[in-house]
PDB file of C-alpha atoms in Angstrom:
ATOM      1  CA  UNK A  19      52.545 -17.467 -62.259  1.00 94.00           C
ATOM      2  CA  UNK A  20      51.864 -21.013 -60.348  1.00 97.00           C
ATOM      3  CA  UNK A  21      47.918 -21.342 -60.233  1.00 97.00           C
ATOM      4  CA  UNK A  22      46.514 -23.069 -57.145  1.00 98.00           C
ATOM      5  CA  UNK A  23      43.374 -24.781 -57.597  1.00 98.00           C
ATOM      6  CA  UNK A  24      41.824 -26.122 -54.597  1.00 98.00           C
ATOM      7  CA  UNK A  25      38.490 -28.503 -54.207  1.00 97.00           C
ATOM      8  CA  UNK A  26      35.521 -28.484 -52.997  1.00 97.00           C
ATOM      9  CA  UNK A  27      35.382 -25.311 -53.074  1.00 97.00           C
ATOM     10  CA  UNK A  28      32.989 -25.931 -50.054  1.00 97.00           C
ATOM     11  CA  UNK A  29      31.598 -28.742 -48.032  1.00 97.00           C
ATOM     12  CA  UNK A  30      29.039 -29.397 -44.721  1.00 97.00           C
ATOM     13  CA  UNK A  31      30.067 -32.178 -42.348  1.00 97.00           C
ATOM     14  CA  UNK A  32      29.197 -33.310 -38.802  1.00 97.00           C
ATOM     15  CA  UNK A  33      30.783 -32.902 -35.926  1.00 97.00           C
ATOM     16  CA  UNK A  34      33.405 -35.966 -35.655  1.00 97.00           C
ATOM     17  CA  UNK A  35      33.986 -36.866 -39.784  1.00 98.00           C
ATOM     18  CA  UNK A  36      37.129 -37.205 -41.277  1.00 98.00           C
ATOM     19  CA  UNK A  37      37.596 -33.946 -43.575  1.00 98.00           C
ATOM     20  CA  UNK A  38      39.898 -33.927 -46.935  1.00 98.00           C
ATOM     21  CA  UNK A  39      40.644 -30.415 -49.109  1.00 98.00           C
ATOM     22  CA  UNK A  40      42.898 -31.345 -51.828  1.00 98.00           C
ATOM     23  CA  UNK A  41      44.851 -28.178 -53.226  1.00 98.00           C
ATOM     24  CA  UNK A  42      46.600 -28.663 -56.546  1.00 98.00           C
ATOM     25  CA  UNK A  43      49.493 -26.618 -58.099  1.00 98.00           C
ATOM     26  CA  UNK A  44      49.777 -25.655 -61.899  1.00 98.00           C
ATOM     27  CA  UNK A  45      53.647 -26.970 -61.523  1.00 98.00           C
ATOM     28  CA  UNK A  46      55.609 -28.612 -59.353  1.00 98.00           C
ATOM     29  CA  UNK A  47      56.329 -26.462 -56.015  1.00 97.00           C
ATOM     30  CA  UNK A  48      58.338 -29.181 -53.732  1.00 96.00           C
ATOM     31  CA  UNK A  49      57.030 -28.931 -50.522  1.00 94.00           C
ATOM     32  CA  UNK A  50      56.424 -25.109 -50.449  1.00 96.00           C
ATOM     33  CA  UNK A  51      52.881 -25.044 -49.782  1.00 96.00           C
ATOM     34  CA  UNK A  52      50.721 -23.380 -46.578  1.00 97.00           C
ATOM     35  CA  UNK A  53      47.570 -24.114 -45.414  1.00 98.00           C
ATOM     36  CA  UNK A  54      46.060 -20.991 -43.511  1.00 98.00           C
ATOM     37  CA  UNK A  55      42.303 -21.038 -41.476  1.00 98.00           C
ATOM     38  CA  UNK A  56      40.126 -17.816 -41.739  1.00 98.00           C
ATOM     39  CA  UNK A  57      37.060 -17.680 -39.835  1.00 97.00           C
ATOM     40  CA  UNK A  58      34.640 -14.087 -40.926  1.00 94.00           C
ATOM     41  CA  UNK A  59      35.891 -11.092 -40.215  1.00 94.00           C
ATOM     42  CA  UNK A  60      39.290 -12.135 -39.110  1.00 97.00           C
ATOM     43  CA  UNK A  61      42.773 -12.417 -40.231  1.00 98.00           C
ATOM     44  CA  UNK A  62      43.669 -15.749 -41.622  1.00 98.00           C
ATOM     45  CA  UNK A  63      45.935 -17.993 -39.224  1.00 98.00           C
ATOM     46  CA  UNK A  64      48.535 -20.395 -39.959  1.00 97.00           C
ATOM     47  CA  UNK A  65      48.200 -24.009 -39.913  1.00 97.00           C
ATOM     48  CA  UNK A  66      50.507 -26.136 -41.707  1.00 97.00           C
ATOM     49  CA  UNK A  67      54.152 -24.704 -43.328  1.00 96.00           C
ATOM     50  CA  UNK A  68      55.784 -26.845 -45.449  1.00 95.00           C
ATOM     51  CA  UNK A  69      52.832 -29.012 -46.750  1.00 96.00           C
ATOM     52  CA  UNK A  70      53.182 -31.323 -43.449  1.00 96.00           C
ATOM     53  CA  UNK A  71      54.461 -29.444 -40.568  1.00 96.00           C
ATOM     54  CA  UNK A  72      51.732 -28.653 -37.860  1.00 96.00           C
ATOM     55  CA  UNK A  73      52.140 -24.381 -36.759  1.00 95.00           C
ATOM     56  CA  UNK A  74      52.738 -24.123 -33.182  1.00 94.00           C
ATOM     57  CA  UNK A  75      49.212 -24.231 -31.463  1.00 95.00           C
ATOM     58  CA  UNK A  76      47.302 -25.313 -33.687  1.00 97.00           C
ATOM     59  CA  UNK A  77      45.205 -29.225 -32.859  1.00 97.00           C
ATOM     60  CA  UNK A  78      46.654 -31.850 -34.050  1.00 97.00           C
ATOM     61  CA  UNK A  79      43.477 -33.291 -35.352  1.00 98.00           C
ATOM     62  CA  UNK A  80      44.661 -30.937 -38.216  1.00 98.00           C
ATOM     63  CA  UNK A  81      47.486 -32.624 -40.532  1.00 98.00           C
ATOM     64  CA  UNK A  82      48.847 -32.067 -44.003  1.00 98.00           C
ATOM     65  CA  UNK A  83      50.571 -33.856 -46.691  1.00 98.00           C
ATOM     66  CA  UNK A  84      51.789 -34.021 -50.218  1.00 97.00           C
ATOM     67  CA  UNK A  85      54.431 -32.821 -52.207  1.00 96.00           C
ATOM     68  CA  UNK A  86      54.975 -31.481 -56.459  1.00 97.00           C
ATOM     69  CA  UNK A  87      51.596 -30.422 -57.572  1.00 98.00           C
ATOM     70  CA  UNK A  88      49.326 -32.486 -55.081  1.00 98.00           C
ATOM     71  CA  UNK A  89      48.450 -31.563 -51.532  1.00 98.00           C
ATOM     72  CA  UNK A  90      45.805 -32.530 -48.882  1.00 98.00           C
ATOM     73  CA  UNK A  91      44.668 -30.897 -45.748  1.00 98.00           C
ATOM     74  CA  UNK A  92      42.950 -33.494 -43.456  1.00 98.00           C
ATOM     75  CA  UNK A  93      40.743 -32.710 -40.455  1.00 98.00           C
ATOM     76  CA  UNK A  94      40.802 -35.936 -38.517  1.00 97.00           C
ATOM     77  CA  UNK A  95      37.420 -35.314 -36.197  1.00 97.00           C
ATOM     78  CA  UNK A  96      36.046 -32.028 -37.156  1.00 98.00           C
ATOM     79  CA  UNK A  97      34.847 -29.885 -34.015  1.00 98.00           C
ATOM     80  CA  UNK A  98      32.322 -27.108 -34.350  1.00 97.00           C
ATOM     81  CA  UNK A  99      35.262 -24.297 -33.897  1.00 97.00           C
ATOM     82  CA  UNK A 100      37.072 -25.889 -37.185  1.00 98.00           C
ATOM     83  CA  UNK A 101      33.916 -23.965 -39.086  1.00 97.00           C
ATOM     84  CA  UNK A 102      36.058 -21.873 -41.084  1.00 97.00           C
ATOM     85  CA  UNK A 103      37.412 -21.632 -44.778  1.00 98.00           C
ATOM     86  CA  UNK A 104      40.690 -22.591 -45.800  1.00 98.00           C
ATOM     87  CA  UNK A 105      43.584 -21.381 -48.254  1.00 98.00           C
ATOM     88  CA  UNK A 106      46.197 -23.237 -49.437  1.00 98.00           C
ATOM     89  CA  UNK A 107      49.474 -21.055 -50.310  1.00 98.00           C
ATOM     90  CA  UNK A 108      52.430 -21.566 -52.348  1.00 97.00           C
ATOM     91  CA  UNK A 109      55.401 -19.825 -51.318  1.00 95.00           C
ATOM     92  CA  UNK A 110      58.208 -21.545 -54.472  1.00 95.00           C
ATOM     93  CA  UNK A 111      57.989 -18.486 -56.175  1.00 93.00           C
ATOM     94  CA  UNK A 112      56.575 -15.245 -56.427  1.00 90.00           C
ATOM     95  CA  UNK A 113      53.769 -14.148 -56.660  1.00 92.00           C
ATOM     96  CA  UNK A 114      52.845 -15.954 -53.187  1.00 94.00           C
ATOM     97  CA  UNK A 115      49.114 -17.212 -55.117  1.00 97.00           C
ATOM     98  CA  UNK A 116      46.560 -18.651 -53.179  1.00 98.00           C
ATOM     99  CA  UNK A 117      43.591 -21.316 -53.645  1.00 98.00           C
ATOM    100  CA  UNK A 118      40.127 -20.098 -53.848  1.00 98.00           C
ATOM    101  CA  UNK A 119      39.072 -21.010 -50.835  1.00 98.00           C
ATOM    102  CA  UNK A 120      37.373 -24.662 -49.184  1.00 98.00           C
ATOM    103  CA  UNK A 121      34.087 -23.100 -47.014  1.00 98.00           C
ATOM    104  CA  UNK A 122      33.264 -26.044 -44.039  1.00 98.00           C
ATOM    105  CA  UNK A 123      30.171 -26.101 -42.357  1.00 97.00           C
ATOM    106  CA  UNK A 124      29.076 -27.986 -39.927  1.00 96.00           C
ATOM    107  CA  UNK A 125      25.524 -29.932 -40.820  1.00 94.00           C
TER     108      UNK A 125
ATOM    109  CA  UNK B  21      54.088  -9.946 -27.999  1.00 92.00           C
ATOM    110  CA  UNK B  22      54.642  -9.940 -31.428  1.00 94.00           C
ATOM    111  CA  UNK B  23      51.997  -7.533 -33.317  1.00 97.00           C
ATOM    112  CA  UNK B  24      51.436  -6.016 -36.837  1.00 98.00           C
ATOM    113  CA  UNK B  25      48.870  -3.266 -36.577  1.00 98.00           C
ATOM    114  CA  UNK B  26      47.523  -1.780 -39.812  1.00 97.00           C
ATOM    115  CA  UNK B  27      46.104   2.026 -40.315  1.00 97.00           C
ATOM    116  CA  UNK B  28      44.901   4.026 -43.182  1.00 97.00           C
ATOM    117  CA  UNK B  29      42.397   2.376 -45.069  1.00 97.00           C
ATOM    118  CA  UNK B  30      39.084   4.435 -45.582  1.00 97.00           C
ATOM    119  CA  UNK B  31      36.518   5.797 -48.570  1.00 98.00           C
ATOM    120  CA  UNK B  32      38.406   7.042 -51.444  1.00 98.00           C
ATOM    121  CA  UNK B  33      36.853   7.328 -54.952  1.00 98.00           C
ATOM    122  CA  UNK B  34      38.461   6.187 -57.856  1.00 98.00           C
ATOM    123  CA  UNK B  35      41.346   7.939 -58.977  1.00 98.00           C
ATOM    124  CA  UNK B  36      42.620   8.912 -55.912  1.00 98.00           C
ATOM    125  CA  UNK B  37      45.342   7.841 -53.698  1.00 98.00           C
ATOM    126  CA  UNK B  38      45.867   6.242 -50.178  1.00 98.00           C
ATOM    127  CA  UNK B  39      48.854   5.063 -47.894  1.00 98.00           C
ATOM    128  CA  UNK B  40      48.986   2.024 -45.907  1.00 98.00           C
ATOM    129  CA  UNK B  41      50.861   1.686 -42.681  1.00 98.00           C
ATOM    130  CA  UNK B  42      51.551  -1.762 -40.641  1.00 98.00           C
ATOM    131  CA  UNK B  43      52.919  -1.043 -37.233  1.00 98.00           C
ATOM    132  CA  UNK B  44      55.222  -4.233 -36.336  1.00 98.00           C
ATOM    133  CA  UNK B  45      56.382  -4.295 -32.825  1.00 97.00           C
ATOM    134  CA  UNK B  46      57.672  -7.712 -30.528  1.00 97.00           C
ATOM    135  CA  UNK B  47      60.108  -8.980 -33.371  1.00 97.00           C
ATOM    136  CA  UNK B  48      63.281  -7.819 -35.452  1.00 97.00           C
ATOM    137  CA  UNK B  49      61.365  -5.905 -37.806  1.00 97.00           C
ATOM    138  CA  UNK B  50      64.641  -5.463 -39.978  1.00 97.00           C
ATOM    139  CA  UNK B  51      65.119  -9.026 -41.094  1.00 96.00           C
ATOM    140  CA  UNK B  52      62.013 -10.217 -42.078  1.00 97.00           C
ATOM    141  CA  UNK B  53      60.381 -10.071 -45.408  1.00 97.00           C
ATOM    142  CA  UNK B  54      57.296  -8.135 -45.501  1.00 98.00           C
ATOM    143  CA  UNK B  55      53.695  -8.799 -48.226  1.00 98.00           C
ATOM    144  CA  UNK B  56      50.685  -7.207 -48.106  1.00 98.00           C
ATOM    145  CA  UNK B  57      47.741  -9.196 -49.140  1.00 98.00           C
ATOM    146  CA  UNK B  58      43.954  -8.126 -49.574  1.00 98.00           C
ATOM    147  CA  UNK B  59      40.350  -9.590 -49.549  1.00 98.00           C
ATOM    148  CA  UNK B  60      37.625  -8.425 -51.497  1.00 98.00           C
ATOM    149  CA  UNK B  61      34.288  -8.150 -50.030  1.00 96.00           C
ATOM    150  CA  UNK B  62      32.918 -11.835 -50.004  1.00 95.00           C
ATOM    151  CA  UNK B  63      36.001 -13.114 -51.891  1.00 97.00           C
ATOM    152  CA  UNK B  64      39.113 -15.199 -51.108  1.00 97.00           C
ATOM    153  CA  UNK B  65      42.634 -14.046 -50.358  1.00 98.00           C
ATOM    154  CA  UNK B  66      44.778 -12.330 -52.832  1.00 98.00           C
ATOM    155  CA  UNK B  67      48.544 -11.619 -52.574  1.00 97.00           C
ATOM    156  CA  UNK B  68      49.795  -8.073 -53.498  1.00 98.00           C
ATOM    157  CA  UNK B  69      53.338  -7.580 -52.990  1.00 97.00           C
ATOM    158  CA  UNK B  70      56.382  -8.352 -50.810  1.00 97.00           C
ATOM    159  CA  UNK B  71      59.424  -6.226 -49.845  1.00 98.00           C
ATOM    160  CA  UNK B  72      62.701  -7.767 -49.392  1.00 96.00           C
ATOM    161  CA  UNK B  73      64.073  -7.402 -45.469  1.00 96.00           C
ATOM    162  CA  UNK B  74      66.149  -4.926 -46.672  1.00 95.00           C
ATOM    163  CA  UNK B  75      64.291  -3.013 -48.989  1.00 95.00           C
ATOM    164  CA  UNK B  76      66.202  -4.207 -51.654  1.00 95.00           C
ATOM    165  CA  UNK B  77      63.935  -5.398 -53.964  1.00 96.00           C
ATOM    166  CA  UNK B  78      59.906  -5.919 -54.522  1.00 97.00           C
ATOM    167  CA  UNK B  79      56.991  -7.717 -56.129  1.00 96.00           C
ATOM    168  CA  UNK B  80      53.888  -7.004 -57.216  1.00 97.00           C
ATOM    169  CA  UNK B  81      50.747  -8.633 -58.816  1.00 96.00           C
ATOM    170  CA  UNK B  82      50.207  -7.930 -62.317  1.00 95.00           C
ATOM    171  CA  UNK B  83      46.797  -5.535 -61.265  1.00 96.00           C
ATOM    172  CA  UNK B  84      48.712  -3.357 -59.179  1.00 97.00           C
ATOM    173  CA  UNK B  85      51.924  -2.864 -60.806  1.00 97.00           C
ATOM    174  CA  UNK B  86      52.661   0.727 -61.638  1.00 97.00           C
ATOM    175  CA  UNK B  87      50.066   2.021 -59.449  1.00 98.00           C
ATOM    176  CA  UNK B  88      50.842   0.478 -55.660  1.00 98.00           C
ATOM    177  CA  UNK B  89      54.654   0.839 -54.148  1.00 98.00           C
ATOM    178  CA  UNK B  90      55.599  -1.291 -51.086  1.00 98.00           C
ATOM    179  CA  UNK B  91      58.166   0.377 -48.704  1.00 98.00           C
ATOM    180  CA  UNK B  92      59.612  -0.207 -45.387  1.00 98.00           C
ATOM    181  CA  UNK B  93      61.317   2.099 -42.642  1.00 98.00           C
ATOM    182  CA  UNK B  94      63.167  -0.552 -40.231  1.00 98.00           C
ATOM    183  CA  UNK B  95      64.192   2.270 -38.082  1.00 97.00           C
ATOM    184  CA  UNK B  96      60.463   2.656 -37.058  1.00 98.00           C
ATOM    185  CA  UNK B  97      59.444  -0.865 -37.227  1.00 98.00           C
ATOM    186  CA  UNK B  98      56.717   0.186 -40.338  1.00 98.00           C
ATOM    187  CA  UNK B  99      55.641  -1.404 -43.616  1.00 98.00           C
ATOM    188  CA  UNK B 100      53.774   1.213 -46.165  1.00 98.00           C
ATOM    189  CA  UNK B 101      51.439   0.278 -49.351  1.00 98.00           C
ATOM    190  CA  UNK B 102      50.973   3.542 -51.337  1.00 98.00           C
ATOM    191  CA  UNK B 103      48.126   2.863 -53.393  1.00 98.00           C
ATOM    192  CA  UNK B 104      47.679   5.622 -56.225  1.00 98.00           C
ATOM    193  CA  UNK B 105      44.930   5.940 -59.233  1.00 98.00           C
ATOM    194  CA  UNK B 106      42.876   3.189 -57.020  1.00 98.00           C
ATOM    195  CA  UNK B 107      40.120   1.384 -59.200  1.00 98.00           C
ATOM    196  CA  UNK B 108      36.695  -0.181 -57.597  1.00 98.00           C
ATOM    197  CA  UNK B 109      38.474  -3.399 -57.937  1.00 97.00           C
ATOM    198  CA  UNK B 110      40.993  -2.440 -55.438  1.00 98.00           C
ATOM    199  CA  UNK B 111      37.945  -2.361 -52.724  1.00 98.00           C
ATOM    200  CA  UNK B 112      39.054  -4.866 -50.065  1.00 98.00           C
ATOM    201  CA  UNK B 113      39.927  -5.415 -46.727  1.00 98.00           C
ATOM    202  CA  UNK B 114      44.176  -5.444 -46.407  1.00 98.00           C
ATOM    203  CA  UNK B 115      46.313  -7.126 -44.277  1.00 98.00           C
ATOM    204  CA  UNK B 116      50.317  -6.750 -43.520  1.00 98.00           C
ATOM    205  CA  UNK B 117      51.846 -10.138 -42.917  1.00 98.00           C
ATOM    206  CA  UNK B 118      55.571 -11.565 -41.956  1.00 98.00           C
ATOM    207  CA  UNK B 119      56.928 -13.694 -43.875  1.00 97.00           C
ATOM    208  CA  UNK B 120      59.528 -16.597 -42.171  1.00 95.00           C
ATOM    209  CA  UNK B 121      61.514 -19.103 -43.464  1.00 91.00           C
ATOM    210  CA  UNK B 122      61.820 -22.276 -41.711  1.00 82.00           C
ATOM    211  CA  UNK B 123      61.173 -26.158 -42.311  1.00 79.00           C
ATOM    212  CA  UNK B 124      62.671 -25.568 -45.489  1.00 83.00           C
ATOM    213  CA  UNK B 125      59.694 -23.452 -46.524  1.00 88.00           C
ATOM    214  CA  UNK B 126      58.323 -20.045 -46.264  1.00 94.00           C
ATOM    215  CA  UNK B 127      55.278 -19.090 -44.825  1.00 96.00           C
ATOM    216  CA  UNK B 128      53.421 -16.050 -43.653  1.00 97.00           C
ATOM    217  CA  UNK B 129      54.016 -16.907 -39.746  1.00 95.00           C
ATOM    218  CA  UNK B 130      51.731 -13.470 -37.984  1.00 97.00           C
ATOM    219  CA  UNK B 131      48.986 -11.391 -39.896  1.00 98.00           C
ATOM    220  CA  UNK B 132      47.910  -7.657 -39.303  1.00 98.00           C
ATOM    221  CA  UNK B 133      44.109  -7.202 -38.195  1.00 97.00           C
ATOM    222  CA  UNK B 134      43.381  -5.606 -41.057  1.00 98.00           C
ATOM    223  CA  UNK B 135      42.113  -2.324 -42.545  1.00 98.00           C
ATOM    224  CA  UNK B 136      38.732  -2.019 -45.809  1.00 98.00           C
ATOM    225  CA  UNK B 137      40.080   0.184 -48.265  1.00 98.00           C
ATOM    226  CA  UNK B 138      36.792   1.274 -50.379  1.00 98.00           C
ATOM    227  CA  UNK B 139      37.043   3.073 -53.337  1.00 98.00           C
ATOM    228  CA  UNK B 140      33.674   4.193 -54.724  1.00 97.00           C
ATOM    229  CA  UNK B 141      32.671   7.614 -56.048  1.00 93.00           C
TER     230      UNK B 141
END
């Protein structure tokens, strides 16, 4: 199974910073790697597909990149509604395994 | 719109057995791949097990195999997780999600709301 391994595990930030979650896979998984935003008590949404791509809808301020075993998610100006933790995703191979989770706060 | 509605979670104690249903509607239920994935109380997101669009074939975590089967019924639009000789550890909230391939890449595109399975004598 490809382990995802995703850091910091959480982090608190103010309202305009730059924001980086690195996610890192145990092998190399080309570009087939999600990023997916969950606030509490709801259903995690889509973000990024294919390590780069922005989902329909979602703010740009939001962007991805990376490709093999190295991936970032970057929040260009974090707003209060980006409060949230993300997941990376691999979808190479099955099982579909996730990262642990990155918890942002706001400060 | 496109929707995945889940039913059938509840209190169970260990041992025992439940059935999942996700209710798809606004898409073309037959040719999409199907998972189910679960959260445990206070925990991150866990995969469980896909079904092929055509039932075809399956995949499971190691923790559930033997114990959980994934089905489908295209001709009413449903996705079932039957869940037998459930263990505390199973205790999480579950979610149906659609898998699509695009961009070179799959991803899981539209999510379920969710339903808590809890298993506790």
């Amino acid at each position: 199974d490809i382990q995802m391994t995703q850091s910091p595990s959480s982090l608190s930030a103010s309202v305009g910073d730059r924001v980086t979650i690195t996610c890192r896979a145990s092998q190399n998984i080309r570009n087939f790697l999600n990023w997916y935003q969950q606030k509490p008590g709801k259903a995690p949404k889509l973000l990024i597909l294919a390590a780069s791509s922005l989902q329909s809808g979602a703010p740009s301020r939001f962007s991805g990149s990376g490709s093999g075993t190295d991936f970032t998610l970057t929040i260009s100006s974090l707003q209060p509604e980006d409060s949230s933790t993300y997941y990376c995703q691999q979808s190479y191979s099955s099982p579909r395994t996730f990262g642990q989770g990155t918890k942002v706060e706001i400060k | 719109q496109m929707q995945l509605v889940e039913s059938g979670g509840g209190v169970v104690q260990p041992g025992k057995s439940l059935r999942l249903s996700c209710a798809a509607s606004g898409f073309t239920f037959s040719t999409y791949t199907m998972h189910w994935v679960r959260q445990a109380p206070g925990k991150g997101l866990e995969w469980v097990a896909l079904i092929l669009s055509d039932a075809s074939n399956d995949f499971y975590i190691d923790s559930v195999k033997g114990r959980f089967t994934i089905s489908r019924d295209n001709s009413r639009n449903t996705l079932y997780l039957q869940m037998n000789s459930l263990r505390p550890e199973d205790t999480a909230v579950y979610y149906c999600a659609r898998e699509t391939y695009g961009s070179s890449s799959h991803y899981f595109d539209y999510w379920g709301q969710g339903t808590l399975v809890t298993v506790s004598s």
